[in-house]
XYZ file of C-alpha atoms in Angstrom:
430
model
C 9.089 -15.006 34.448
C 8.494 -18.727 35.934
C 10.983 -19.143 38.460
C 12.984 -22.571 40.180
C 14.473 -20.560 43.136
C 12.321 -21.497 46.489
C 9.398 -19.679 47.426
C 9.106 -19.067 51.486
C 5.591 -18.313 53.125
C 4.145 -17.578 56.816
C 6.125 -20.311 58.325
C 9.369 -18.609 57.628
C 7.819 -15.686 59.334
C 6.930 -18.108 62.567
C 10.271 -19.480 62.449
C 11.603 -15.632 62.538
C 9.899 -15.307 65.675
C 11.339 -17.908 67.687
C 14.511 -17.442 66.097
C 14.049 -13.446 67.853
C 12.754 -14.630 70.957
C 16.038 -17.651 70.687
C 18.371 -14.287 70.025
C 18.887 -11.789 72.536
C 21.979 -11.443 71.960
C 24.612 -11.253 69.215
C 26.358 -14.369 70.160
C 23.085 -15.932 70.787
C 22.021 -15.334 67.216
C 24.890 -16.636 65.796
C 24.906 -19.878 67.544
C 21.446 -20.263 66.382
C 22.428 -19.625 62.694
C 25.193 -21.945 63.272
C 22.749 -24.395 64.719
C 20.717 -24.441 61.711
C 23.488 -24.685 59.146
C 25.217 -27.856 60.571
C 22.050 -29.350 60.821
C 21.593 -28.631 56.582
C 24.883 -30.268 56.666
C 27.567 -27.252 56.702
C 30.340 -28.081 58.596
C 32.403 -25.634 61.130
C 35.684 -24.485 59.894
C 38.407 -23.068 62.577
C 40.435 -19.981 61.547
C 43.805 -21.542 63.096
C 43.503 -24.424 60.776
C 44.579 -25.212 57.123
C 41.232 -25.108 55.043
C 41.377 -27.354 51.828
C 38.853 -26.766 49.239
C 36.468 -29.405 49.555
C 33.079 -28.668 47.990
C 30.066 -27.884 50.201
C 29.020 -25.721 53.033
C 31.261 -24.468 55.712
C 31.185 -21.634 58.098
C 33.608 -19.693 60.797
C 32.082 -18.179 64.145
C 34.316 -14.830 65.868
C 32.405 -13.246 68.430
C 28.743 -12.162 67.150
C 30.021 -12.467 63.605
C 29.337 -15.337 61.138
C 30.586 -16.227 57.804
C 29.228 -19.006 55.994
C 29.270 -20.344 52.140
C 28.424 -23.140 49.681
C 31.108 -24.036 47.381
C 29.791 -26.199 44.701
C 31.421 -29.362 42.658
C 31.552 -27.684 39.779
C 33.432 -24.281 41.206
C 36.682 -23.087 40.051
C 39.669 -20.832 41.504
C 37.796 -18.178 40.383
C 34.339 -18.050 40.551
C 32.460 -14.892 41.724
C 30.738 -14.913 45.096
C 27.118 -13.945 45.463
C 26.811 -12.598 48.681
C 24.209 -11.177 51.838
C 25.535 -9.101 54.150
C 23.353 -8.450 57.392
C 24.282 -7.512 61.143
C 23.534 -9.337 64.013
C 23.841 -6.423 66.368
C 20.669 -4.094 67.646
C 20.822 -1.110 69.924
C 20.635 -1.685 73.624
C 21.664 -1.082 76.869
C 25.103 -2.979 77.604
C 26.917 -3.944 81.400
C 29.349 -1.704 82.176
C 33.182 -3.381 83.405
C 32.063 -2.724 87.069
C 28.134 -3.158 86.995
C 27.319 -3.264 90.743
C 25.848 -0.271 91.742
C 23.097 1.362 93.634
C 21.515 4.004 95.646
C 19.032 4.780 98.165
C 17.710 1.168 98.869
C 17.862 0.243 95.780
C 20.235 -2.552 93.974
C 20.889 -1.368 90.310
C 23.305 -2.760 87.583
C 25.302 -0.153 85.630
C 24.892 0.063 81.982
C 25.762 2.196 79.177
C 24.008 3.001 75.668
C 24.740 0.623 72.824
C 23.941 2.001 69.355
C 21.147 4.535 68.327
C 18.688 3.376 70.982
C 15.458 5.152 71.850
C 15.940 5.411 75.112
C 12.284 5.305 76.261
C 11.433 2.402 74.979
C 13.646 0.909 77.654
C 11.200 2.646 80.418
C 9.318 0.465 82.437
C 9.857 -2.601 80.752
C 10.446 -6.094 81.829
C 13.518 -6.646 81.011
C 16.204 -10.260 81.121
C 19.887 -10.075 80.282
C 21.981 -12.201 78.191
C 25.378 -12.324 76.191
C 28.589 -14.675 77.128
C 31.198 -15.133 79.766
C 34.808 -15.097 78.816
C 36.059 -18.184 81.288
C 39.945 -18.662 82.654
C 40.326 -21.121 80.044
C 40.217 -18.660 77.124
C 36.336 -20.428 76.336
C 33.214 -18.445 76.594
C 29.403 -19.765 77.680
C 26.791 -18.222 76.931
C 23.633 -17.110 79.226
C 20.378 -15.802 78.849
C 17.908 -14.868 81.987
C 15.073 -14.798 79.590
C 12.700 -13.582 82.446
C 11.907 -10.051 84.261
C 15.077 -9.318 86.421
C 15.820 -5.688 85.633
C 13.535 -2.541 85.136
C 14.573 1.151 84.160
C 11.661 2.902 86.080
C 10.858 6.092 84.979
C 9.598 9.357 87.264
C 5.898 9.386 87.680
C 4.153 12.282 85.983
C 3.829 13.789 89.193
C 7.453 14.811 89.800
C 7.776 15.867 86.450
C 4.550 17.509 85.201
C 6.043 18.859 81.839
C 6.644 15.378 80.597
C 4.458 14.946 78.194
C 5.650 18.356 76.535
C 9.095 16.401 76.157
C 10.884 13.790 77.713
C 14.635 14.258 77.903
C 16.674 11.453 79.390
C 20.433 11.783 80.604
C 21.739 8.724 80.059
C 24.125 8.475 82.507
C 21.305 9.450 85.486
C 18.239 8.100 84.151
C 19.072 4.810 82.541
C 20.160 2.287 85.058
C 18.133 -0.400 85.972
C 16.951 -1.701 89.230
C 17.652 -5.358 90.270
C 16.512 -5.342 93.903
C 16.685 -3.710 96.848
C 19.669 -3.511 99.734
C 21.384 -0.942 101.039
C 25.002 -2.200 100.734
C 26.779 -2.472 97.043
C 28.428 -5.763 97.538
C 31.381 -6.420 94.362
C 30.791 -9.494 92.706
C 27.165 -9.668 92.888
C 25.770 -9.732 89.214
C 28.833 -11.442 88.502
C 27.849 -13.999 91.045
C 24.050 -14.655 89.952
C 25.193 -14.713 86.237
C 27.630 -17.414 86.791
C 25.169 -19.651 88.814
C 22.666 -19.569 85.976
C 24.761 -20.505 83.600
C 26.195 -23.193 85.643
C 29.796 -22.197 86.195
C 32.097 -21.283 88.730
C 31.922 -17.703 89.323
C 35.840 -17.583 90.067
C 36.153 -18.633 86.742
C 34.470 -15.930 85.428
C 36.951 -13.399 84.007
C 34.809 -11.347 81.615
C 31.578 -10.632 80.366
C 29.930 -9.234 77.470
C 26.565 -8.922 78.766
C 23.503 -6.497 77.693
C 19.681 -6.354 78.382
C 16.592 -7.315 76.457
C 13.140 -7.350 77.061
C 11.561 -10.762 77.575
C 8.080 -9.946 76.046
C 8.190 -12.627 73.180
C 7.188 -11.645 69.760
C 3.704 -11.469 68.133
C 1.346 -11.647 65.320
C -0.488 -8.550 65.871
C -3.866 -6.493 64.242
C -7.121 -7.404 62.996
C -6.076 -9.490 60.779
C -2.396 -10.704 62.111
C -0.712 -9.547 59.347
C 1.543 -7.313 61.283
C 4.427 -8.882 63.724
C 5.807 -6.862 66.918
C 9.066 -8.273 68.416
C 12.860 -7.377 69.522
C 15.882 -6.943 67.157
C 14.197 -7.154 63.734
C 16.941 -4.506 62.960
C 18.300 -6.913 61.958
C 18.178 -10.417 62.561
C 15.435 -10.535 60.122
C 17.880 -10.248 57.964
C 20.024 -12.645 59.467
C 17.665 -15.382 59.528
C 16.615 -14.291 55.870
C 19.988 -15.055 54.889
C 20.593 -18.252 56.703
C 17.400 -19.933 54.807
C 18.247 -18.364 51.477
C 21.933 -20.014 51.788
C 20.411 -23.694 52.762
C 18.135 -23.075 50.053
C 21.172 -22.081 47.695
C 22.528 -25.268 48.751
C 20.251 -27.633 48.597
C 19.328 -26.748 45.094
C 22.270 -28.314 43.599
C 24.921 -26.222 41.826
C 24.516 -22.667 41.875
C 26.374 -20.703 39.149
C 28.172 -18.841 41.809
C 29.360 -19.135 45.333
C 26.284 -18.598 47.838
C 27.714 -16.417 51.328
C 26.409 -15.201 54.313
C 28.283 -12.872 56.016
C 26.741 -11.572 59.470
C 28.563 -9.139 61.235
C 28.439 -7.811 64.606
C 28.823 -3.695 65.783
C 27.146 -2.130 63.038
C 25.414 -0.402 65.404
C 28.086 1.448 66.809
C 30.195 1.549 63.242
C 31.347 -1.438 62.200
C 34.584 -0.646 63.123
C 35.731 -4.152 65.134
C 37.440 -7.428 64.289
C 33.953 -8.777 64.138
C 32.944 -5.793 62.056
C 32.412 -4.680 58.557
C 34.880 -2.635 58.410
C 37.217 -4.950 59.640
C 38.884 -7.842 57.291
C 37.059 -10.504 58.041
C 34.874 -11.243 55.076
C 37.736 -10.520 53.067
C 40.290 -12.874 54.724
C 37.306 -15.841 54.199
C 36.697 -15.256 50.454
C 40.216 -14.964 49.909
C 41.356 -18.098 51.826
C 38.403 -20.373 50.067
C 39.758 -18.930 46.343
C 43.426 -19.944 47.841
C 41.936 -23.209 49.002
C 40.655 -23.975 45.682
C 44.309 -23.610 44.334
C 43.998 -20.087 43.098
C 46.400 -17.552 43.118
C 45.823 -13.711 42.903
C 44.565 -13.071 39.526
C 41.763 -15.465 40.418
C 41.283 -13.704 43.748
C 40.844 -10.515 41.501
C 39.006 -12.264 38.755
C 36.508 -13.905 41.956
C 35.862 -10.168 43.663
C 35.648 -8.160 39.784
C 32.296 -10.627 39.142
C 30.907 -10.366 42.840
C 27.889 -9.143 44.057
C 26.905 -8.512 47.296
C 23.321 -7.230 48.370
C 22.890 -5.584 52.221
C 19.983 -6.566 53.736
C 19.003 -4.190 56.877
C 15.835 -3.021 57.430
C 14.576 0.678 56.353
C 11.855 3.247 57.280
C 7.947 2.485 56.200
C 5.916 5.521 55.691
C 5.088 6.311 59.172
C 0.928 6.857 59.173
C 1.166 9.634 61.930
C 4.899 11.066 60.458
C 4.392 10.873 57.072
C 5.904 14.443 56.586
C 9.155 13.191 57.799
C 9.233 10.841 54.483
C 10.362 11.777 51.180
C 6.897 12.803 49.155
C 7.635 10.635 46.396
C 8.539 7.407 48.124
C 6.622 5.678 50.601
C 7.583 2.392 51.367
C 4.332 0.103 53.041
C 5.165 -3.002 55.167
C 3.834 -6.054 53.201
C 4.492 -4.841 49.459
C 7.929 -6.585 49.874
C 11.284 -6.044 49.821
C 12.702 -2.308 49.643
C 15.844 -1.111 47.745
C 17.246 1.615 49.521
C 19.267 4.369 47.165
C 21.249 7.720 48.496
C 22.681 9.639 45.842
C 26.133 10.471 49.035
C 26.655 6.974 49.110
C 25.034 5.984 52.451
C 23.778 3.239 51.026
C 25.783 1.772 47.457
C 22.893 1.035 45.125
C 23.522 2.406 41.755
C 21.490 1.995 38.424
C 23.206 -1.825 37.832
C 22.713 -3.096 41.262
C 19.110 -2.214 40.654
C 18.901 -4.479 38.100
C 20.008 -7.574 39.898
C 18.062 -7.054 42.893
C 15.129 -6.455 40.182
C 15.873 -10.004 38.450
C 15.982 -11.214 41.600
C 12.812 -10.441 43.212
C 11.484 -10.853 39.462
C 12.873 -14.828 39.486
C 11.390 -15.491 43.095
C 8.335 -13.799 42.099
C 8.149 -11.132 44.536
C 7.267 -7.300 44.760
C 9.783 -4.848 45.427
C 9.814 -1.030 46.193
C 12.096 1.650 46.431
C 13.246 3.729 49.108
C 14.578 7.159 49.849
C 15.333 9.777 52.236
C 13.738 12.694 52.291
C 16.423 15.885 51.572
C 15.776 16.984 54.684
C 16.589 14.594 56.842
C 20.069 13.010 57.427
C 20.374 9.486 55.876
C 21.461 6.220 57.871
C 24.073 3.935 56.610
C 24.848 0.312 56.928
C 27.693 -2.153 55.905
C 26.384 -1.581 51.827
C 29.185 0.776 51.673
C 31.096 -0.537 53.851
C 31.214 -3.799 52.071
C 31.985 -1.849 48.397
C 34.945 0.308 49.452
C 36.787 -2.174 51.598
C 36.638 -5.220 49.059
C 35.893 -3.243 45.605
C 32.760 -5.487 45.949
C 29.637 -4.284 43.696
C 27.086 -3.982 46.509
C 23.225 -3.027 46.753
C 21.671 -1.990 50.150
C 18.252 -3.811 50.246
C 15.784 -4.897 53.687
C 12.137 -4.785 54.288
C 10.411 -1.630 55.660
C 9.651 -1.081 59.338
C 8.377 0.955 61.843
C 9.818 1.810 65.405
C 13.659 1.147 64.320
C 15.683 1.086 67.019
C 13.023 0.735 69.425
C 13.142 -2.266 71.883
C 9.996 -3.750 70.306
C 9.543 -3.009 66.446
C 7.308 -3.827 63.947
C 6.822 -5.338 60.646
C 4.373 -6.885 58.260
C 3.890 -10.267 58.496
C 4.200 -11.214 54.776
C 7.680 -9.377 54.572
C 10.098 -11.514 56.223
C 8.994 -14.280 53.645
C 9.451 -12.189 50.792
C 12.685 -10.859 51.633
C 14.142 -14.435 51.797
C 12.136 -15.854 48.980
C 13.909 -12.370 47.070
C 17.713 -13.232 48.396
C 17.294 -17.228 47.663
C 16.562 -16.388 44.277
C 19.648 -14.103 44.454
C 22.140 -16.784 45.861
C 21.054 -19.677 43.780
C-alpha cells in the first residue's frame, strides 16, 4: 500500500536526543512539547476558562501532564478521537520534603525511590537535579543544574568482598547522595542554591518538586551508530513520537478524525494522580471540546463508541545475554520497528481488532512491526493501555519500540526505531 501519511528518518531520532538531554524532568518535557506545538501554531488553552470550539490545535499543561489536539474545519459534535497516550514520567530518585542531611563530613541531600528504578545504575554517577519550584504567588519556575552536583558513591569492593556474588541495596541507607562536605547540617541549604540558580528569591520558595538525573548527554553508539544510549527513553520517546505525529496530523489538512496527544505524568508509580491516567483528565478534555463544538451527550457517547487510542511505552527487546527470560516464541529486536505488546490478563488492552489498526497503520506509513509477549513465567508490566480502556470505555492498543536496560538511568535503543514509531503513529492520527 502507497501511503500520504509522513515518513520520519534519522533526524527525528537526533531531535529525540536533544529533546532527552532538554527533559530531565517531567515538567521539563512538557514545556518542551508545549514549546514545539505553539511554534506549529497550537495555541494554549487554560482550564479556568470557557473554551469555544474553534477549529485547530490547542493544548492544556497540569503539572507533568499534557493534553493536546487538532480539531479540524470539517469536524462535527461527534467525531471520534484518534488518540496516543504516552507518560512523561521515568523512575528516579526524588528530594525528600526536608532534603538537608548528612553525616560524617559529608553534605548529602535526602531522596527517596521514584518508580521501578534499578537502583545501581544510580551508583557512581554524575548526577544534576532538576524539576520546579512552587513560588508564594501560586506560580512555579522551573530549574535544571544540568551539571555533576550529586553522586551516590557506592562501597569499594574492599569493604564488601561478596559484591560481585550480589549487590543488595537498602534504599533508605545506601541511596543518598553526596553534595559536599561540612560537618554542620545547616536547614535551608539546597533550598538556598536551588533558588539562586534559578534566579529567585529563596524566601519565596515554598515548595519543590525536585529529582535527580544524570547529566551524561545521549549518544549514537556501536560500530555502526545504529544504536542510541540516553536517559528517560521510557518514555519520552514516546512523548516526542507523539508530539511530531500530531503536527504532522495537523499540518496535513483535515484528518478524518480528531488527532490527540495525551501525556501523562506518574505512571511510574500508578497513574493514580490528578496528572495521571487514572485520573479524569483526558476525559474532562475530550468531553469539554465535544461540548465546545455544541454537542450534547449522545454525541459525547457517539465521539468515545468510534475512538481509538494506541499506548505507546516502550517494551523489552530480546536481551542477547537473558534471552531465557523472554518468551521462546517472541523476540522483539531493536530496529525491526514498532512492537505491539499483547497479555491475554489485560496488562496491556490489545485484542484481535486493535491489531488490525495498529497493522493498517504501520502498513500506511510503510513501516515494520512486531509483536510482543511475556514469557508465562514472568510477571507482566502494565501501562496506561488499560488504564485508558476501562476509565473512558476507549478501544485502546498498547504499542512502543523495544529496548534494553528499562528503567535503568541510561537505556538503550536502536537508532532507526524512534523514526519508525512516529512515522507508525502519524499515519495513525492523520
Amino acid at each position: 500500500m502507497t501511503s500520504s501519511a509522513p515518513r520520519f528518518d534519522r533526524g527525528h531520532t537526533d531531535d529525540l536526543m536533544s529533546y532527552l538531554a532538554e527533559s530531565p524532568s517531567p515538567y521539563h518535557a512538557v514545556a518542551n512539547a508545549a514549546g514545539r506545538l505553539e511554534k506549529a501554531g497550537f495555541r494554549r488553552l487554560e482550564e479556568t476558562a470557557a473554551w469555544d470550539g474553534t477549529a485547530g490545535g490547542a493544548f492544556i499543561v497540569r503539572g507533568g501532564a499534557l493534553i493536546a489536539w487538532y480539531v479540524p474545519e470539517a469536524a462535527s459534535a461527534h467525531t471520534p478521537y484518534r488518540i496516543v497516550g504516552a507518560h512523561t514520567d521515568s523512575p528516579n530518585l526524588r528530594v525528600k520534603p526536608q532534603p538537608d542531611m548528612g553525616a560524617h563530613g559529608w553534605r548529602q541531600v535526602a531522596v527517596e525511590t521514584y518508580g521501578g528504578t534499578l537502583l545501581n545504575t544510580w551508583l557512581d554517577r554524575d548526577l544534576g537535579l532538576s524539576g520546579r519550584l512552587t513560588l508564594r504567588d501560586g506560580g512555579h519556575r522551573l530549574v535544571s543544574v544540568d551539571r555533576p552536583l550529586l553522586r551516590v558513591p557506592q562501597l569499594a569492593i574492599h569493604l564488601d568482598r561478596q559484591v560481585n556474588e550480589g549487590l543488595k541495596l537498602d534504599r533508605q541507607r545506601h541511596m543518598q547522595p553526596v553534595w559536599g562536605l561540612g560537618d554542620d547540617v545547616h536547614e535551608g541549604d539546597l533550598v538556598d542554591f536551588v533558588a539562586g540558580e534559578a534566579e529567585v528569591a529563596a524566601e519565596d520558595v515554598v515548595g519543590w518538586d525536585l529529582m535527580v538525573h544524570s547529566v551524561e548527554p545521549p549518544a549514537y553508539l556501536g560500530r555502526d551508530r545504529d544504536l542510541v544510549a540516553g536517559p528517560r527513553m521510557d518514555n519520552l520517546v514516546s512523548v516526542h513520537a507523539g508530539v511530531a505525529a500530531l503536527i504532522a496530523a495537523a499540518a496535513d489538512g483535515e484528518p478524518e478524525f480528531i488527532p490527540v496527544l495525551a501525556a501523562f505524568d506518574h505512571e511510574e508509580n500508578g497513574s493514580e494522580a490528578d496528572t495521571g491516567a487514572q485520573g479524569p483528565l483526558l476525559g474532562t478534555v475530550l468531553e469539554r471540546s465535544v461540548y465546545a463544538r455544541g454537542g450534547g451527550y449522545e454525541d459525547r457517547a457517539r465521539a468515545f463508541a468510534g475512538t481509538v487510542c494506541l499506548s505507546s511505552d516502550t517494551g523489552h527487546a530480546v536481551h542477547p545475554n537473558y534471552a531465557e527470560r523472554h518468551d521462546p516464541t517472541h523476540h522483539p529486536r531493536v530496529n525491526r520497528g514498532p512492537i505491539l505488546k499483547v497479555n491475554a490478563n489485560q496488562r496491556y488492552a490489545t485484542d484481535g481488532s486493535g491489531r488490525a489498526v495498529f497493522a493498517a497503520a504501520c502498513e500506511r506509513a510503510g513501516v515494520p512491526w512486531q509483536s510482543f509477549v511475556s514469557n508465562n513465567d514472568m510477571p507482566c508490566g502494565t501501562t496506561i493501555g488499560p488504564i485508558t480502556a476501562a476509565r473512558h470505555g476507549i478501544r485502546t492498543v498498547d504499542i512502543g519500540i523495544a529496548i534494553l536496560s528499562m528503567h535503568s538511568a541510561r537505556e538503550l535503543c536502536g537508532a532507526d526505531d524512534p523514526h519508525l514509531l512516529a512515522s507508525a503513529l502519524a499515519a495513525f492520527l492523520g
